[in-house]
mmCIF file of C-alpha atoms in Angstrom:
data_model
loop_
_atom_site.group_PDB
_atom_site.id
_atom_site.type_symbol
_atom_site.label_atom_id
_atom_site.label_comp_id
_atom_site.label_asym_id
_atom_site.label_seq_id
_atom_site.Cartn_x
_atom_site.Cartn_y
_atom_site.Cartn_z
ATOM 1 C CA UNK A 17 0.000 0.000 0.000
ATOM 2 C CA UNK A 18 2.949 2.345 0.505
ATOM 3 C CA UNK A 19 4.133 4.229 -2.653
ATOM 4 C CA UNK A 20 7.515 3.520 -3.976
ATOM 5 C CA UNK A 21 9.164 7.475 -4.314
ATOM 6 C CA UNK A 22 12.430 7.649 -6.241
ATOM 7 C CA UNK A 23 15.043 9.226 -6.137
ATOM 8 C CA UNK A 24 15.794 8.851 -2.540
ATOM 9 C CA UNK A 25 17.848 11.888 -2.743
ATOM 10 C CA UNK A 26 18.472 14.765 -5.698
ATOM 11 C CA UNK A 27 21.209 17.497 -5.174
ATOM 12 C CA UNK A 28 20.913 20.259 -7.475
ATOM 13 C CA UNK A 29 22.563 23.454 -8.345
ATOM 14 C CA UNK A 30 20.171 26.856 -8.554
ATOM 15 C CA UNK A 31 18.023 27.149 -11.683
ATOM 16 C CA UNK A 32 18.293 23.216 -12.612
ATOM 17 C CA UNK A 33 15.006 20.743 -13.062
ATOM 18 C CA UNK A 34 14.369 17.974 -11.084
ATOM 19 C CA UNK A 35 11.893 15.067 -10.927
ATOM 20 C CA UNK A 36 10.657 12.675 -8.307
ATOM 21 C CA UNK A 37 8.494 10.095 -8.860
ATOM 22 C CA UNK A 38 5.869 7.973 -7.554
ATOM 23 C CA UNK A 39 4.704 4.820 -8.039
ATOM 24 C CA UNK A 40 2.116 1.871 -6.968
ATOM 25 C CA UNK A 41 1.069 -1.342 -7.915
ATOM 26 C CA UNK A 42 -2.249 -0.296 -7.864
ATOM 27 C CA UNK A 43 -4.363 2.283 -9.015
ATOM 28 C CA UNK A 44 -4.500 5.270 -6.815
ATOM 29 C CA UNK A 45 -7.835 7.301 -5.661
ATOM 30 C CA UNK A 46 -5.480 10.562 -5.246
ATOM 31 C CA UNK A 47 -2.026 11.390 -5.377
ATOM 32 C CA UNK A 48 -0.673 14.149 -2.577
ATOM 33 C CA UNK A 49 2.382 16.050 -2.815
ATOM 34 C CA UNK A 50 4.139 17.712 0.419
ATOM 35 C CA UNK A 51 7.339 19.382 0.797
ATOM 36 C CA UNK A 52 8.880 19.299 4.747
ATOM 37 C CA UNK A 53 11.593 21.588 5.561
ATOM 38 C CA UNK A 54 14.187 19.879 8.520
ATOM 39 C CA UNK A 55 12.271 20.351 11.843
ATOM 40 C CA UNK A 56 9.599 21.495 10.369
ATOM 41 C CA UNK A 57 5.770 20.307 9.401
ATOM 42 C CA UNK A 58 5.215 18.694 5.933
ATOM 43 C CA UNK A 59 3.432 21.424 3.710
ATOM 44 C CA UNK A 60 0.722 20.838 1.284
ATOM 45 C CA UNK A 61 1.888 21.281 -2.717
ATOM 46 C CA UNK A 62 -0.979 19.689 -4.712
ATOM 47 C CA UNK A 63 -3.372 17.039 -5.116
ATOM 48 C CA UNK A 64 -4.499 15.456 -8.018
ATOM 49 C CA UNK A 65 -7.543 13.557 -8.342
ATOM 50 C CA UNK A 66 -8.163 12.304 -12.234
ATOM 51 C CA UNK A 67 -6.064 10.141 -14.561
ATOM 52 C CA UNK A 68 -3.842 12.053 -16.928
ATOM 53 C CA UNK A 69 -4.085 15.729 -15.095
ATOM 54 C CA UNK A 70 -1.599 17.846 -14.818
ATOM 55 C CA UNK A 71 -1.025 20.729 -12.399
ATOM 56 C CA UNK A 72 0.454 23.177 -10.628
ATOM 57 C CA UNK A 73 2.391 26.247 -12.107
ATOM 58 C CA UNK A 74 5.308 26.473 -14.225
ATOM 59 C CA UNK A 75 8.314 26.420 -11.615
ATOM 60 C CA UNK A 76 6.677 23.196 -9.978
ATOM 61 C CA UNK A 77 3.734 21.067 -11.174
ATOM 62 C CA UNK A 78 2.975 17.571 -11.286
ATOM 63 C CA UNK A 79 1.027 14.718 -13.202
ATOM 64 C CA UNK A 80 -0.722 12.123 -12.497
ATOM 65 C CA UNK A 81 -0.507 8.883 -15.417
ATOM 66 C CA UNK A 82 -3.555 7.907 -17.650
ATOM 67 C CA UNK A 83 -3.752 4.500 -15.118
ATOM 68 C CA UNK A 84 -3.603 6.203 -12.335
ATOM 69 C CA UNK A 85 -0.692 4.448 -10.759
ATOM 70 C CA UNK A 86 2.137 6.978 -11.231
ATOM 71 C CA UNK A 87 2.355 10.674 -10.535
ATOM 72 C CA UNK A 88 5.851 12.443 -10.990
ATOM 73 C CA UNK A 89 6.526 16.238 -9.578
ATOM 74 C CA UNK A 90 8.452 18.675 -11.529
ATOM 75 C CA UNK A 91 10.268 21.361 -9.920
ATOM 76 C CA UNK A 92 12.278 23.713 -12.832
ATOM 77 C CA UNK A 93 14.687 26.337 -12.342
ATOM 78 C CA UNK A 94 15.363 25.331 -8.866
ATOM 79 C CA UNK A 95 15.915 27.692 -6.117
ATOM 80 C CA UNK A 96 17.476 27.865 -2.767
ATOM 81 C CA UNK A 97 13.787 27.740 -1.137
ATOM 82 C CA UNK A 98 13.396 24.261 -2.809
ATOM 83 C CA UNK A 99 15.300 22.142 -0.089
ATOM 84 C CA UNK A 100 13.821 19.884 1.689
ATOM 85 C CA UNK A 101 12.171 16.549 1.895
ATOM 86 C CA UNK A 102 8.977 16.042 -1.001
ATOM 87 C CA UNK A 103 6.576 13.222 0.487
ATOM 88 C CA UNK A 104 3.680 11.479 -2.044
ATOM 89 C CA UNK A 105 0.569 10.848 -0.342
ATOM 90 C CA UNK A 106 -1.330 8.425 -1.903
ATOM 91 C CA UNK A 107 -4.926 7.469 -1.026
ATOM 92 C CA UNK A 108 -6.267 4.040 -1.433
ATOM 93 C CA UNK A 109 -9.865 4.325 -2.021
ATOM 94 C CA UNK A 110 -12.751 7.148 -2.608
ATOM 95 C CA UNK A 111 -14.765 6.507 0.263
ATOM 96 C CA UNK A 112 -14.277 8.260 3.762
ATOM 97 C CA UNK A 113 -12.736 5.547 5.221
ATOM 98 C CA UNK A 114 -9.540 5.931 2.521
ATOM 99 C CA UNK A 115 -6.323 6.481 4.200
ATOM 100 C CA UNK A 116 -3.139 8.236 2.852
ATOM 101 C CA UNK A 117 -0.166 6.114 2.803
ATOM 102 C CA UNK A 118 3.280 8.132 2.280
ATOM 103 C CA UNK A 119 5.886 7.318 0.565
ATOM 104 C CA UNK A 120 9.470 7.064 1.839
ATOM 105 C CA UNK A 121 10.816 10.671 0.448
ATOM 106 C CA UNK A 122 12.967 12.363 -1.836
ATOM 107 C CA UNK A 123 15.529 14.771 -0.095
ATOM 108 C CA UNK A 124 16.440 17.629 -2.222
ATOM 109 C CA UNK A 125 19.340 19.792 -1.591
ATOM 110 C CA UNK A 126 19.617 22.801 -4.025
ATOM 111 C CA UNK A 127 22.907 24.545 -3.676
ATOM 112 C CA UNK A 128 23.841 28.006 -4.713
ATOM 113 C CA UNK B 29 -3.132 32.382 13.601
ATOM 114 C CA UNK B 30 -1.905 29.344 13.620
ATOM 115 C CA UNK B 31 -4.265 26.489 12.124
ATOM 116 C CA UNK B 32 -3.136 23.387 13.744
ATOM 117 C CA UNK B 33 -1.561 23.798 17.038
ATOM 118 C CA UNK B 34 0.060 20.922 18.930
ATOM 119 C CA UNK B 35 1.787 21.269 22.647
ATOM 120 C CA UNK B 36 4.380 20.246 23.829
ATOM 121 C CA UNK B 37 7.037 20.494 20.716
ATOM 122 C CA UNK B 38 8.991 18.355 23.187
ATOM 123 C CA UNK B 39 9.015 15.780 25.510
ATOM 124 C CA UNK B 40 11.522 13.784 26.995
ATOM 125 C CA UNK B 41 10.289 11.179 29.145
ATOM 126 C CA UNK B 42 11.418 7.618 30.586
ATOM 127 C CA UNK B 43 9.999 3.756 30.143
ATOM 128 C CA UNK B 44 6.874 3.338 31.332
ATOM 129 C CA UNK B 45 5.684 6.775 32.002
ATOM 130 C CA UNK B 46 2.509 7.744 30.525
ATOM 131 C CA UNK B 47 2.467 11.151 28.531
ATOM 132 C CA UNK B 48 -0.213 13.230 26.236
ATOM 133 C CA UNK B 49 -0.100 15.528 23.316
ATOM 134 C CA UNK B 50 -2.121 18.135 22.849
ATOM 135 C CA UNK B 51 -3.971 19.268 19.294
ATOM 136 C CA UNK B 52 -6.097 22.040 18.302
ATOM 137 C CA UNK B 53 -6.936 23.282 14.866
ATOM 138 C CA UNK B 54 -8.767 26.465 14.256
ATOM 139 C CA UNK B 55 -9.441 25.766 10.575
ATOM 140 C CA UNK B 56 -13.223 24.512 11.022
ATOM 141 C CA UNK B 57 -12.602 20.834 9.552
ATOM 142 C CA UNK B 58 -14.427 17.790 10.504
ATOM 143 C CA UNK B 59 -11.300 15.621 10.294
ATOM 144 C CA UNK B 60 -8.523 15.391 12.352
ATOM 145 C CA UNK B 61 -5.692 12.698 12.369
ATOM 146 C CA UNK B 62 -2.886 11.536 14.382
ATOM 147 C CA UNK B 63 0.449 10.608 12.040
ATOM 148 C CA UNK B 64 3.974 8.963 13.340
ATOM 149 C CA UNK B 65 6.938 9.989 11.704
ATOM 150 C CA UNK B 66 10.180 8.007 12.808
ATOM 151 C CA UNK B 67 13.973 8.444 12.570
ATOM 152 C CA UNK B 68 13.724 7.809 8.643
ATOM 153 C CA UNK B 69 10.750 9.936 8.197
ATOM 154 C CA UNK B 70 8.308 7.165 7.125
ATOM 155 C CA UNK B 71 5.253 9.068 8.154
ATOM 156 C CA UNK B 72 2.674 6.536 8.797
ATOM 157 C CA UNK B 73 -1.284 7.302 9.785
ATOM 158 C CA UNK B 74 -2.199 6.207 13.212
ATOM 159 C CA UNK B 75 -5.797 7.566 13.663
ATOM 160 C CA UNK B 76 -8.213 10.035 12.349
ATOM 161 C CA UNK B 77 -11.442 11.582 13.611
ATOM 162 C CA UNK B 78 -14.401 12.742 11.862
ATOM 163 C CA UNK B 79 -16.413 14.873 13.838
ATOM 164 C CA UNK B 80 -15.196 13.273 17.024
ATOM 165 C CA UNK B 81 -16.064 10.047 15.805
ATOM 166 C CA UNK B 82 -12.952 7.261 15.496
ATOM 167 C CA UNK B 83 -13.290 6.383 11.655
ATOM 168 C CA UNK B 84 -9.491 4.694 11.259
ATOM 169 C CA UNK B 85 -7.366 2.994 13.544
ATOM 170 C CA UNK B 86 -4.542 1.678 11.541
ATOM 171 C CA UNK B 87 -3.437 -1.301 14.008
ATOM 172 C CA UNK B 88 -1.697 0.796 16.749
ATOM 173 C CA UNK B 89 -1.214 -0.562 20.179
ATOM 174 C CA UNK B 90 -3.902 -0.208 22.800
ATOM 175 C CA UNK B 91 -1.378 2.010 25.007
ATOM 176 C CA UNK B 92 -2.234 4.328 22.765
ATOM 177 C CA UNK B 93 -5.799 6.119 23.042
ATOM 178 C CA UNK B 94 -6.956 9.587 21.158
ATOM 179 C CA UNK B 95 -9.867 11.364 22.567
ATOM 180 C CA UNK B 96 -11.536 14.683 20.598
ATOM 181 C CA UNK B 97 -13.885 16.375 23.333
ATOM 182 C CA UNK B 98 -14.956 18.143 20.099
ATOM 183 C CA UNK B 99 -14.317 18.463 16.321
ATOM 184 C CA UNK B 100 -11.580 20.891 17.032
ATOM 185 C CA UNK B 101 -9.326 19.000 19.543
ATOM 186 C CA UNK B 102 -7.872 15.743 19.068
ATOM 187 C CA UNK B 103 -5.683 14.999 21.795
ATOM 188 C CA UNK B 104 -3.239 11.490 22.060
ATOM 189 C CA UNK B 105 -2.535 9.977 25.615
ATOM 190 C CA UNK B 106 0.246 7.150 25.473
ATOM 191 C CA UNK B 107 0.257 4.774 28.413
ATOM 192 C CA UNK B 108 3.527 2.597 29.187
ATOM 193 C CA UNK B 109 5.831 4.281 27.365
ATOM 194 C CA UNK B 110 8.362 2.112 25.177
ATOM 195 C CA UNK B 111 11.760 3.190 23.930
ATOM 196 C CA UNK B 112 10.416 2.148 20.159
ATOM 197 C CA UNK B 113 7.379 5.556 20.653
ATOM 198 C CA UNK B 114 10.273 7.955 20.142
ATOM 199 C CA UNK B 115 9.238 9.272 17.519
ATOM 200 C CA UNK B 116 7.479 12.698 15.797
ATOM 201 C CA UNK B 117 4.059 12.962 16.318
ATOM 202 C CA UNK B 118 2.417 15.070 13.633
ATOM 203 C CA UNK B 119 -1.594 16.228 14.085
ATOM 204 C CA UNK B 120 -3.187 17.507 11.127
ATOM 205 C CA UNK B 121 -6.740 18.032 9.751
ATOM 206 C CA UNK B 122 -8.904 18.095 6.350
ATOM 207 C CA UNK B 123 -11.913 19.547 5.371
ATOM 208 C CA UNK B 124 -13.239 16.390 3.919
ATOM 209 C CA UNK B 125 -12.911 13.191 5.289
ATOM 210 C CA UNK B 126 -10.860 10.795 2.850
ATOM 211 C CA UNK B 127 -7.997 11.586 0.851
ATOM 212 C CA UNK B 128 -9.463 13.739 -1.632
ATOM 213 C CA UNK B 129 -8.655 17.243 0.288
ATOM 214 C CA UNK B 130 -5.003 18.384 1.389
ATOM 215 C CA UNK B 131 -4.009 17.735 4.788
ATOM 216 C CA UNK B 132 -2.586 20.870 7.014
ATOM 217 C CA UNK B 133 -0.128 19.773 9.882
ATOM 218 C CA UNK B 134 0.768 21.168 13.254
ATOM 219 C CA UNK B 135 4.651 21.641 13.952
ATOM 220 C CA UNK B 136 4.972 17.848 15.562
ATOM 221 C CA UNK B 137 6.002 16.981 18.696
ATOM 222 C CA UNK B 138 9.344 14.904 19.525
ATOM 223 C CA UNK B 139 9.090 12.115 22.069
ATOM 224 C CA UNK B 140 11.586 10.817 22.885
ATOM 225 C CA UNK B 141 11.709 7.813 25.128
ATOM 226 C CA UNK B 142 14.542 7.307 27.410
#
């Protein structure tokens, strides 16, 4: 039930791309994104809900595959603010009893 | 204004003591939940509320009960305490109840169990 992230770890210099990924066995109800800075609370970046959509804005966005088993975030142009650990959230079913299992991580160290 | 508040931000206890946390969001949701992160920040669901109603209890141990006098509290007592609870604790809350709307987190507390 837990996502498989990868990488485990990106280090990037300013203003390059990056992706993570996200993956399952399954298909997914919804695919969560959160970013958690070291000591700090993981932060909301996006859901997505259908099979094939695509958003967020042009310096980081994310999609979510046609089967609905792989989503894959996209952060361009990298800055310093970008550092930090991205979690996938992925939930299991569309009822209210569906639960969000995480995945492991992808640290991301942007240097200047 | 903080949205979801969680006291203490530390504790540092011994075996066998028993301990709370403390959670209060300010956001007007229905759903409040209880997440574990450990030293490899897996962050795994222990419990969520739904209008102070227990909807998921993903398989913790008993020492561990969660009580919400009301949609906006959800506190977490821990009887018994076991060197393997050190751990963050992470509260957060939803508008909806399922995964389908974001989750907002308080700041976590750190156990740790001596």
């Amino acid at each position: 039930q837990q996502p498989v992230q990868s990488p485990q770890a990106v280090i990037l210099r300013e203003g390059e791309d990056a992706v993570i990924n996200c993956s399952s066995s399954k298909a997914l109800y919804s695919v969560h994104w959160y970013r958690q800075k070291h000591g700090e609370a993981p932060v909301f970046l996006m859901i997505l809900l259908k099979g094939g959509e695509q958003k967020g804005h042009e310096k980081i966005s994310a999609s979510f595959n046609e089967k609905k088993q792989q989503s894959s975030l996209y952060l361009t142009a990298s800055q310093l603010s970008y550092s930090g650990t991205y979690f996938c959230g992925t939930g299991d079913r569309g009822s209210t009893l569906g639960r969000l299992y995480f995945g492991r991580g992808t640290q991301l160290t942007v240097w200047p | 204004d903080t949205a979801v508040s969680q006291t203490p931000k530390y504790l540092v206890t011994q075996m066998g003591n028993d301990k709370s946390i403390k959670c209060e969001q300010n956001l007007g949701h229905d759903t409040m939940y209880w997440y574990k992160q450990d030293s490899k920040k897996f962050l795994k669901i222990m419990f969520s509320y739904n209008n102070k109603e227990l909807i998921i209890n993903e398989t913790v141990p008993n020492r561990f009960s969660p009580k919400s006098p009301d949609k906006a509290h959800l506190n977490l007592h821990i009887n018994s305490l076991e060197l393997g609870d050190s751990a963050v604790y992470f509260c957060a809350s939803s508008q909806l109840q399922g995964t389908n709307s974001p989750l907002h987190f308080g700041n976590g507390t750190r156990l740790t169990v001596t």
